[in-house]
């Protein structure tokens, strides 16, 4: 178990299932009281330790889909887990070795022989259908890994993966990226277009002027299409549209609005057009309807943790306290639920770990400095 905070600021040595050793998690850093960042670090380390013990397959350098079974995780949970590892690396560089091993292990999901190479949903020999949204998540988390480590492998793979994601765009229904390569379900979804735009804007930060301009234009085009096609009257976003019938799935999932909010902030960062910032604020305010009366987002953590991330990103830009309070309310309740009963699936555990690291970031010198740099346009 992770030692209680009143025992010592220096962590007891703890060996995880990987042979990974954690120690001295605080490093003497002074943390802001507003979010009790040291406590969120402690909780995040606790969840990460649980994941490493129950989900890590050290023979393949990959994670399992469930703690009770041997099957490997699908790509979507894998991406969430990678984002949790990136968060952990900000506080203990020993996680970097696990992240590198995992990055290499994920090559087993990569179909390099496809016309436009990309990740398949499972470890494979290639040739199967692929999800554009699964790949978009990988773009975003790899770029965060590059921001943190400056390891060129992460940005190279992010750029290759983004090329695949963007290849899903065509002019049917005036544009938009398909959900599947094989057009399974016949839909174009917010859950792929929104993170694709965020990925374009994050890569633009590290690109030369000409390429940067192209990426920002690409993001603006995707955002414009999604606003026109899938935005609801309350300012949030519908799930998807079937191209052939034009039937719209009106469901409003937290992660759809979360990534559109982040895309608007990214466009504001790159263009300084305040309309994007104003719109991001509107989405943040409208997102109150995605929560129950107690302030807890109604969706499972695999979706709602991304709304927590959007709340914290918007808080960095606006300093509106309701955003920090809303994020804190959700993360505290989710952790409490986790302590009462541990989920069996990787994505739920990884989602909690990710949002705990983000709450630690919101009140620590380490986290605040990282995001100050990450939010800059270049």
JSON list of N, CA and C in Angstrom, two decimals, residues 76 80 137 252-259 261-262 287 290-292 295-312 323 326-335 337 347-356 358-359:
[
{"chain": "A", "resi": 76, "resn": "UNK", "atom": "N", "xyz": [-8.06, 1.65, -27.63]},
{"chain": "A", "resi": 76, "resn": "UNK", "atom": "CA", "xyz": [-8.61, 2.79, -26.89]},
{"chain": "A", "resi": 76, "resn": "UNK", "atom": "C", "xyz": [-8.16, 2.78, -25.42]},
{"chain": "A", "resi": 80, "resn": "UNK", "atom": "N", "xyz": [-5.53, 5.53, -23.27]},
{"chain": "A", "resi": 80, "resn": "UNK", "atom": "CA", "xyz": [-5.79, 6.15, -21.97]},
{"chain": "A", "resi": 80, "resn": "UNK", "atom": "C", "xyz": [-4.67, 5.78, -20.99]},
{"chain": "A", "resi": 137, "resn": "UNK", "atom": "N", "xyz": [-6.52, 9.51, -30.43]},
{"chain": "A", "resi": 137, "resn": "UNK", "atom": "CA", "xyz": [-6.10, 9.56, -29.02]},
{"chain": "A", "resi": 137, "resn": "UNK", "atom": "C", "xyz": [-4.59, 9.33, -28.89]},
{"chain": "A", "resi": 252, "resn": "UNK", "atom": "N", "xyz": [-25.41, 13.12, -26.11]},
{"chain": "A", "resi": 252, "resn": "UNK", "atom": "CA", "xyz": [-24.35, 14.08, -25.78]},
{"chain": "A", "resi": 252, "resn": "UNK", "atom": "C", "xyz": [-23.44, 13.46, -24.73]},
{"chain": "A", "resi": 253, "resn": "UNK", "atom": "N", "xyz": [-22.33, 12.91, -25.20]},
{"chain": "A", "resi": 253, "resn": "UNK", "atom": "CA", "xyz": [-21.35, 12.29, -24.30]},
{"chain": "A", "resi": 253, "resn": "UNK", "atom": "C", "xyz": [-20.31, 13.32, -23.89]},
{"chain": "A", "resi": 254, "resn": "UNK", "atom": "N", "xyz": [-19.83, 13.18, -22.67]},
{"chain": "A", "resi": 254, "resn": "UNK", "atom": "CA", "xyz": [-18.92, 14.17, -22.12]},
{"chain": "A", "resi": 254, "resn": "UNK", "atom": "C", "xyz": [-17.68, 14.37, -22.98]},
{"chain": "A", "resi": 255, "resn": "UNK", "atom": "N", "xyz": [-17.11, 13.28, -23.50]},
{"chain": "A", "resi": 255, "resn": "UNK", "atom": "CA", "xyz": [-15.83, 13.45, -24.17]},
{"chain": "A", "resi": 255, "resn": "UNK", "atom": "C", "xyz": [-15.95, 14.17, -25.50]},
{"chain": "A", "resi": 256, "resn": "UNK", "atom": "N", "xyz": [-17.14, 14.13, -26.11]},
{"chain": "A", "resi": 256, "resn": "UNK", "atom": "CA", "xyz": [-17.33, 14.87, -27.36]},
{"chain": "A", "resi": 256, "resn": "UNK", "atom": "C", "xyz": [-17.21, 16.37, -27.14]},
{"chain": "A", "resi": 257, "resn": "UNK", "atom": "N", "xyz": [-17.95, 16.88, -26.17]},
{"chain": "A", "resi": 257, "resn": "UNK", "atom": "CA", "xyz": [-17.88, 18.31, -25.88]},
{"chain": "A", "resi": 257, "resn": "UNK", "atom": "C", "xyz": [-16.52, 18.68, -25.30]},
{"chain": "A", "resi": 258, "resn": "UNK", "atom": "N", "xyz": [-15.92, 17.77, -24.53]},
{"chain": "A", "resi": 258, "resn": "UNK", "atom": "CA", "xyz": [-14.61, 18.03, -23.94]},
{"chain": "A", "resi": 258, "resn": "UNK", "atom": "C", "xyz": [-13.56, 18.31, -24.99]},
{"chain": "A", "resi": 259, "resn": "UNK", "atom": "N", "xyz": [-13.52, 17.47, -26.02]},
{"chain": "A", "resi": 259, "resn": "UNK", "atom": "CA", "xyz": [-12.47, 17.64, -27.03]},
{"chain": "A", "resi": 259, "resn": "UNK", "atom": "C", "xyz": [-12.76, 18.81, -27.96]},
{"chain": "A", "resi": 261, "resn": "UNK", "atom": "N", "xyz": [-14.16, 21.56, -26.86]},
{"chain": "A", "resi": 261, "resn": "UNK", "atom": "CA", "xyz": [-13.72, 22.67, -26.02]},
{"chain": "A", "resi": 261, "resn": "UNK", "atom": "C", "xyz": [-12.21, 22.85, -26.14]},
{"chain": "A", "resi": 262, "resn": "UNK", "atom": "N", "xyz": [-11.47, 21.74, -26.07]},
{"chain": "A", "resi": 262, "resn": "UNK", "atom": "CA", "xyz": [-10.01, 21.81, -26.15]},
{"chain": "A", "resi": 262, "resn": "UNK", "atom": "C", "xyz": [-9.56, 22.26, -27.55]},
{"chain": "A", "resi": 287, "resn": "UNK", "atom": "N", "xyz": [-21.58, 22.56, -20.15]},
{"chain": "A", "resi": 287, "resn": "UNK", "atom": "CA", "xyz": [-21.24, 21.21, -19.68]},
{"chain": "A", "resi": 287, "resn": "UNK", "atom": "C", "xyz": [-21.81, 20.92, -18.30]},
{"chain": "A", "resi": 290, "resn": "UNK", "atom": "N", "xyz": [-24.18, 18.17, -18.22]},
{"chain": "A", "resi": 290, "resn": "UNK", "atom": "CA", "xyz": [-23.68, 16.80, -18.35]},
{"chain": "A", "resi": 290, "resn": "UNK", "atom": "C", "xyz": [-23.47, 16.14, -17.00]},
{"chain": "A", "resi": 291, "resn": "UNK", "atom": "N", "xyz": [-23.67, 16.91, -15.93]},
{"chain": "A", "resi": 291, "resn": "UNK", "atom": "CA", "xyz": [-23.46, 16.40, -14.57]},
{"chain": "A", "resi": 291, "resn": "UNK", "atom": "C", "xyz": [-24.80, 16.19, -13.88]},
{"chain": "A", "resi": 292, "resn": "UNK", "atom": "N", "xyz": [-24.80, 15.32, -12.90]},
{"chain": "A", "resi": 292, "resn": "UNK", "atom": "CA", "xyz": [-25.98, 15.12, -12.07]},
{"chain": "A", "resi": 292, "resn": "UNK", "atom": "C", "xyz": [-26.08, 16.27, -11.07]},
{"chain": "A", "resi": 295, "resn": "UNK", "atom": "N", "xyz": [-23.10, 17.32, -9.07]},
{"chain": "A", "resi": 295, "resn": "UNK", "atom": "CA", "xyz": [-21.93, 17.80, -9.78]},
{"chain": "A", "resi": 295, "resn": "UNK", "atom": "C", "xyz": [-21.08, 16.73, -10.41]},
{"chain": "A", "resi": 296, "resn": "UNK", "atom": "N", "xyz": [-21.49, 15.47, -10.30]},
{"chain": "A", "resi": 296, "resn": "UNK", "atom": "CA", "xyz": [-20.71, 14.36, -10.85]},
{"chain": "A", "resi": 296, "resn": "UNK", "atom": "C", "xyz": [-21.17, 14.09, -12.28]},
{"chain": "A", "resi": 297, "resn": "UNK", "atom": "N", "xyz": [-20.22, 14.03, -13.21]},
{"chain": "A", "resi": 297, "resn": "UNK", "atom": "CA", "xyz": [-20.57, 13.73, -14.59]},
{"chain": "A", "resi": 297, "resn": "UNK", "atom": "C", "xyz": [-21.25, 12.38, -14.69]},
{"chain": "A", "resi": 298, "resn": "UNK", "atom": "N", "xyz": [-22.30, 12.34, -15.50]},
{"chain": "A", "resi": 298, "resn": "UNK", "atom": "CA", "xyz": [-23.16, 11.16, -15.54]},
{"chain": "A", "resi": 298, "resn": "UNK", "atom": "C", "xyz": [-22.55, 9.99, -16.30]},
{"chain": "A", "resi": 299, "resn": "UNK", "atom": "N", "xyz": [-21.53, 10.26, -17.13]},
{"chain": "A", "resi": 299, "resn": "UNK", "atom": "CA", "xyz": [-20.95, 9.20, -17.95]},
{"chain": "A", "resi": 299, "resn": "UNK", "atom": "C", "xyz": [-19.93, 8.37, -17.18]},
{"chain": "A", "resi": 300, "resn": "UNK", "atom": "N", "xyz": [-19.66, 7.14, -17.65]},
{"chain": "A", "resi": 300, "resn": "UNK", "atom": "CA", "xyz": [-18.55, 6.36, -17.11]},
{"chain": "A", "resi": 300, "resn": "UNK", "atom": "C", "xyz": [-17.23, 7.12, -17.23]},
{"chain": "A", "resi": 301, "resn": "UNK", "atom": "N", "xyz": [-16.26, 6.76, -16.42]},
{"chain": "A", "resi": 301, "resn": "UNK", "atom": "CA", "xyz": [-14.99, 7.49, -16.35]},
{"chain": "A", "resi": 301, "resn": "UNK", "atom": "C", "xyz": [-14.25, 7.50, -17.68]},
{"chain": "A", "resi": 302, "resn": "UNK", "atom": "N", "xyz": [-14.42, 6.46, -18.49]},
{"chain": "A", "resi": 302, "resn": "UNK", "atom": "CA", "xyz": [-13.69, 6.39, -19.75]},
{"chain": "A", "resi": 302, "resn": "UNK", "atom": "C", "xyz": [-14.04, 7.57, -20.66]},
{"chain": "A", "resi": 303, "resn": "UNK", "atom": "N", "xyz": [-15.23, 8.14, -20.46]},
{"chain": "A", "resi": 303, "resn": "UNK", "atom": "CA", "xyz": [-15.62, 9.35, -21.19]},
{"chain": "A", "resi": 303, "resn": "UNK", "atom": "C", "xyz": [-15.44, 10.60, -20.34]},
{"chain": "A", "resi": 304, "resn": "UNK", "atom": "N", "xyz": [-15.89, 10.53, -19.09]},
{"chain": "A", "resi": 304, "resn": "UNK", "atom": "CA", "xyz": [-15.95, 11.75, -18.28]},
{"chain": "A", "resi": 304, "resn": "UNK", "atom": "C", "xyz": [-14.58, 12.26, -17.85]},
{"chain": "A", "resi": 305, "resn": "UNK", "atom": "N", "xyz": [-13.56, 11.39, -17.78]},
{"chain": "A", "resi": 305, "resn": "UNK", "atom": "CA", "xyz": [-12.24, 11.89, -17.38]},
{"chain": "A", "resi": 305, "resn": "UNK", "atom": "C", "xyz": [-11.71, 12.92, -18.38]},
{"chain": "A", "resi": 306, "resn": "UNK", "atom": "N", "xyz": [-12.19, 12.83, -19.62]},
{"chain": "A", "resi": 306, "resn": "UNK", "atom": "CA", "xyz": [-11.76, 13.80, -20.63]},
{"chain": "A", "resi": 306, "resn": "UNK", "atom": "C", "xyz": [-12.46, 15.15, -20.44]},
{"chain": "A", "resi": 307, "resn": "UNK", "atom": "N", "xyz": [-13.66, 15.13, -19.84]},
{"chain": "A", "resi": 307, "resn": "UNK", "atom": "CA", "xyz": [-14.31, 16.40, -19.50]},
{"chain": "A", "resi": 307, "resn": "UNK", "atom": "C", "xyz": [-13.61, 17.04, -18.31]},
{"chain": "A", "resi": 308, "resn": "UNK", "atom": "N", "xyz": [-13.13, 16.23, -17.37]},
{"chain": "A", "resi": 308, "resn": "UNK", "atom": "CA", "xyz": [-12.31, 16.76, -16.27]},
{"chain": "A", "resi": 308, "resn": "UNK", "atom": "C", "xyz": [-11.06, 17.43, -16.84]},
{"chain": "A", "resi": 309, "resn": "UNK", "atom": "N", "xyz": [-10.43, 16.77, -17.81]},
{"chain": "A", "resi": 309, "resn": "UNK", "atom": "CA", "xyz": [-9.23, 17.36, -18.42]},
{"chain": "A", "resi": 309, "resn": "UNK", "atom": "C", "xyz": [-9.56, 18.68, -19.12]},
{"chain": "A", "resi": 310, "resn": "UNK", "atom": "N", "xyz": [-10.71, 18.72, -19.81]},
{"chain": "A", "resi": 310, "resn": "UNK", "atom": "CA", "xyz": [-11.12, 19.95, -20.47]},
{"chain": "A", "resi": 310, "resn": "UNK", "atom": "C", "xyz": [-11.42, 21.06, -19.46]},
{"chain": "A", "resi": 311, "resn": "UNK", "atom": "N", "xyz": [-12.06, 20.69, -18.34]},
{"chain": "A", "resi": 311, "resn": "UNK", "atom": "CA", "xyz": [-12.32, 21.67, -17.28]},
{"chain": "A", "resi": 311, "resn": "UNK", "atom": "C", "xyz": [-11.02, 22.30, -16.80]},
{"chain": "A", "resi": 312, "resn": "UNK", "atom": "N", "xyz": [-10.02, 21.47, -16.58]},
{"chain": "A", "resi": 312, "resn": "UNK", "atom": "CA", "xyz": [-8.74, 21.96, -16.05]},
{"chain": "A", "resi": 312, "resn": "UNK", "atom": "C", "xyz": [-8.00, 22.79, -17.10]},
{"chain": "A", "resi": 323, "resn": "UNK", "atom": "N", "xyz": [-14.69, 25.76, -12.59]},
{"chain": "A", "resi": 323, "resn": "UNK", "atom": "CA", "xyz": [-14.09, 24.68, -13.37]},
{"chain": "A", "resi": 323, "resn": "UNK", "atom": "C", "xyz": [-13.19, 23.81, -12.50]},
{"chain": "A", "resi": 326, "resn": "UNK", "atom": "N", "xyz": [-15.43, 21.86, -10.14]},
{"chain": "A", "resi": 326, "resn": "UNK", "atom": "CA", "xyz": [-16.13, 20.75, -10.81]},
{"chain": "A", "resi": 326, "resn": "UNK", "atom": "C", "xyz": [-15.19, 19.58, -11.05]},
{"chain": "A", "resi": 327, "resn": "UNK", "atom": "N", "xyz": [-13.98, 19.87, -11.48]},
{"chain": "A", "resi": 327, "resn": "UNK", "atom": "CA", "xyz": [-12.99, 18.81, -11.69]},
{"chain": "A", "resi": 327, "resn": "UNK", "atom": "C", "xyz": [-12.69, 18.10, -10.38]},
{"chain": "A", "resi": 328, "resn": "UNK", "atom": "N", "xyz": [-12.46, 18.87, -9.33]},
{"chain": "A", "resi": 328, "resn": "UNK", "atom": "CA", "xyz": [-12.13, 18.30, -8.03]},
{"chain": "A", "resi": 328, "resn": "UNK", "atom": "C", "xyz": [-13.27, 17.43, -7.50]},
{"chain": "A", "resi": 329, "resn": "UNK", "atom": "N", "xyz": [-14.50, 17.89, -7.64]},
{"chain": "A", "resi": 329, "resn": "UNK", "atom": "CA", "xyz": [-15.66, 17.13, -7.18]},
{"chain": "A", "resi": 329, "resn": "UNK", "atom": "C", "xyz": [-15.71, 15.76, -7.84]},
{"chain": "A", "resi": 330, "resn": "UNK", "atom": "N", "xyz": [-15.49, 15.73, -9.14]},
{"chain": "A", "resi": 330, "resn": "UNK", "atom": "CA", "xyz": [-15.53, 14.46, -9.86]},
{"chain": "A", "resi": 330, "resn": "UNK", "atom": "C", "xyz": [-14.39, 13.54, -9.49]},
{"chain": "A", "resi": 331, "resn": "UNK", "atom": "N", "xyz": [-13.18, 14.08, -9.43]},
{"chain": "A", "resi": 331, "resn": "UNK", "atom": "CA", "xyz": [-12.02, 13.24, -9.16]},
{"chain": "A", "resi": 331, "resn": "UNK", "atom": "C", "xyz": [-12.09, 12.68, -7.73]},
{"chain": "A", "resi": 332, "resn": "UNK", "atom": "N", "xyz": [-12.49, 13.49, -6.79]},
{"chain": "A", "resi": 332, "resn": "UNK", "atom": "CA", "xyz": [-12.60, 13.02, -5.40]},
{"chain": "A", "resi": 332, "resn": "UNK", "atom": "C", "xyz": [-13.62, 11.90, -5.28]},
{"chain": "A", "resi": 333, "resn": "UNK", "atom": "N", "xyz": [-14.78, 12.08, -5.92]},
{"chain": "A", "resi": 333, "resn": "UNK", "atom": "CA", "xyz": [-15.81, 11.05, -5.85]},
{"chain": "A", "resi": 333, "resn": "UNK", "atom": "C", "xyz": [-15.37, 9.78, -6.57]},
{"chain": "A", "resi": 334, "resn": "UNK", "atom": "N", "xyz": [-14.71, 9.92, -7.70]},
{"chain": "A", "resi": 334, "resn": "UNK", "atom": "CA", "xyz": [-14.26, 8.74, -8.45]},
{"chain": "A", "resi": 334, "resn": "UNK", "atom": "C", "xyz": [-13.23, 7.95, -7.65]},
{"chain": "A", "resi": 335, "resn": "UNK", "atom": "N", "xyz": [-12.32, 8.66, -7.01]},
{"chain": "A", "resi": 335, "resn": "UNK", "atom": "CA", "xyz": [-11.31, 7.96, -6.20]},
{"chain": "A", "resi": 335, "resn": "UNK", "atom": "C", "xyz": [-11.97, 7.23, -5.03]},
{"chain": "A", "resi": 337, "resn": "UNK", "atom": "N", "xyz": [-14.97, 6.03, -4.91]},
{"chain": "A", "resi": 337, "resn": "UNK", "atom": "CA", "xyz": [-15.63, 4.84, -5.46]},
{"chain": "A", "resi": 337, "resn": "UNK", "atom": "C", "xyz": [-14.61, 3.74, -5.76]},
{"chain": "A", "resi": 347, "resn": "UNK", "atom": "N", "xyz": [-9.40, 0.43, -18.79]},
{"chain": "A", "resi": 347, "resn": "UNK", "atom": "CA", "xyz": [-9.72, 1.80, -19.17]},
{"chain": "A", "resi": 347, "resn": "UNK", "atom": "C", "xyz": [-10.28, 2.59, -18.00]},
{"chain": "A", "resi": 348, "resn": "UNK", "atom": "N", "xyz": [-11.04, 1.95, -17.13]},
{"chain": "A", "resi": 348, "resn": "UNK", "atom": "CA", "xyz": [-11.60, 2.66, -15.97]},
{"chain": "A", "resi": 348, "resn": "UNK", "atom": "C", "xyz": [-10.51, 3.02, -14.98]},
{"chain": "A", "resi": 349, "resn": "UNK", "atom": "N", "xyz": [-9.63, 2.08, -14.68]},
{"chain": "A", "resi": 349, "resn": "UNK", "atom": "CA", "xyz": [-8.52, 2.36, -13.79]},
{"chain": "A", "resi": 349, "resn": "UNK", "atom": "C", "xyz": [-7.59, 3.43, -14.36]},
{"chain": "A", "resi": 350, "resn": "UNK", "atom": "N", "xyz": [-7.28, 3.31, -15.65]},
{"chain": "A", "resi": 350, "resn": "UNK", "atom": "CA", "xyz": [-6.38, 4.27, -16.28]},
{"chain": "A", "resi": 350, "resn": "UNK", "atom": "C", "xyz": [-7.00, 5.66, -16.34]},
{"chain": "A", "resi": 351, "resn": "UNK", "atom": "N", "xyz": [-8.31, 5.74, -16.56]},
{"chain": "A", "resi": 351, "resn": "UNK", "atom": "CA", "xyz": [-9.00, 7.03, -16.59]},
{"chain": "A", "resi": 351, "resn": "UNK", "atom": "C", "xyz": [-8.87, 7.74, -15.25]},
{"chain": "A", "resi": 352, "resn": "UNK", "atom": "N", "xyz": [-9.04, 6.98, -14.17]},
{"chain": "A", "resi": 352, "resn": "UNK", "atom": "CA", "xyz": [-8.90, 7.57, -12.84]},
{"chain": "A", "resi": 352, "resn": "UNK", "atom": "C", "xyz": [-7.47, 8.03, -12.60]},
{"chain": "A", "resi": 353, "resn": "UNK", "atom": "N", "xyz": [-6.50, 7.20, -12.96]},
{"chain": "A", "resi": 353, "resn": "UNK", "atom": "CA", "xyz": [-5.10, 7.59, -12.77]},
{"chain": "A", "resi": 353, "resn": "UNK", "atom": "C", "xyz": [-4.80, 8.88, -13.53]},
{"chain": "A", "resi": 354, "resn": "UNK", "atom": "N", "xyz": [-5.28, 8.98, -14.76]},
{"chain": "A", "resi": 354, "resn": "UNK", "atom": "CA", "xyz": [-5.03, 10.16, -15.57]},
{"chain": "A", "resi": 354, "resn": "UNK", "atom": "C", "xyz": [-5.60, 11.42, -14.91]},
{"chain": "A", "resi": 355, "resn": "UNK", "atom": "N", "xyz": [-6.83, 11.36, -14.43]},
{"chain": "A", "resi": 355, "resn": "UNK", "atom": "CA", "xyz": [-7.41, 12.57, -13.86]},
{"chain": "A", "resi": 355, "resn": "UNK", "atom": "C", "xyz": [-6.80, 12.91, -12.50]},
{"chain": "A", "resi": 356, "resn": "UNK", "atom": "N", "xyz": [-6.31, 11.92, -11.79]},
{"chain": "A", "resi": 356, "resn": "UNK", "atom": "CA", "xyz": [-5.59, 12.20, -10.54]},
{"chain": "A", "resi": 356, "resn": "UNK", "atom": "C", "xyz": [-4.28, 12.93, -10.83]},
{"chain": "A", "resi": 358, "resn": "UNK", "atom": "N", "xyz": [-3.73, 14.85, -13.35]},
{"chain": "A", "resi": 358, "resn": "UNK", "atom": "CA", "xyz": [-4.08, 16.19, -13.79]},
{"chain": "A", "resi": 358, "resn": "UNK", "atom": "C", "xyz": [-4.46, 17.09, -12.62]},
{"chain": "A", "resi": 359, "resn": "UNK", "atom": "N", "xyz": [-5.12, 16.53, -11.61]},
{"chain": "A", "resi": 359, "resn": "UNK", "atom": "CA", "xyz": [-5.42, 17.31, -10.42]},
{"chain": "A", "resi": 359, "resn": "UNK", "atom": "C", "xyz": [-4.13, 17.66, -9.66]}
]
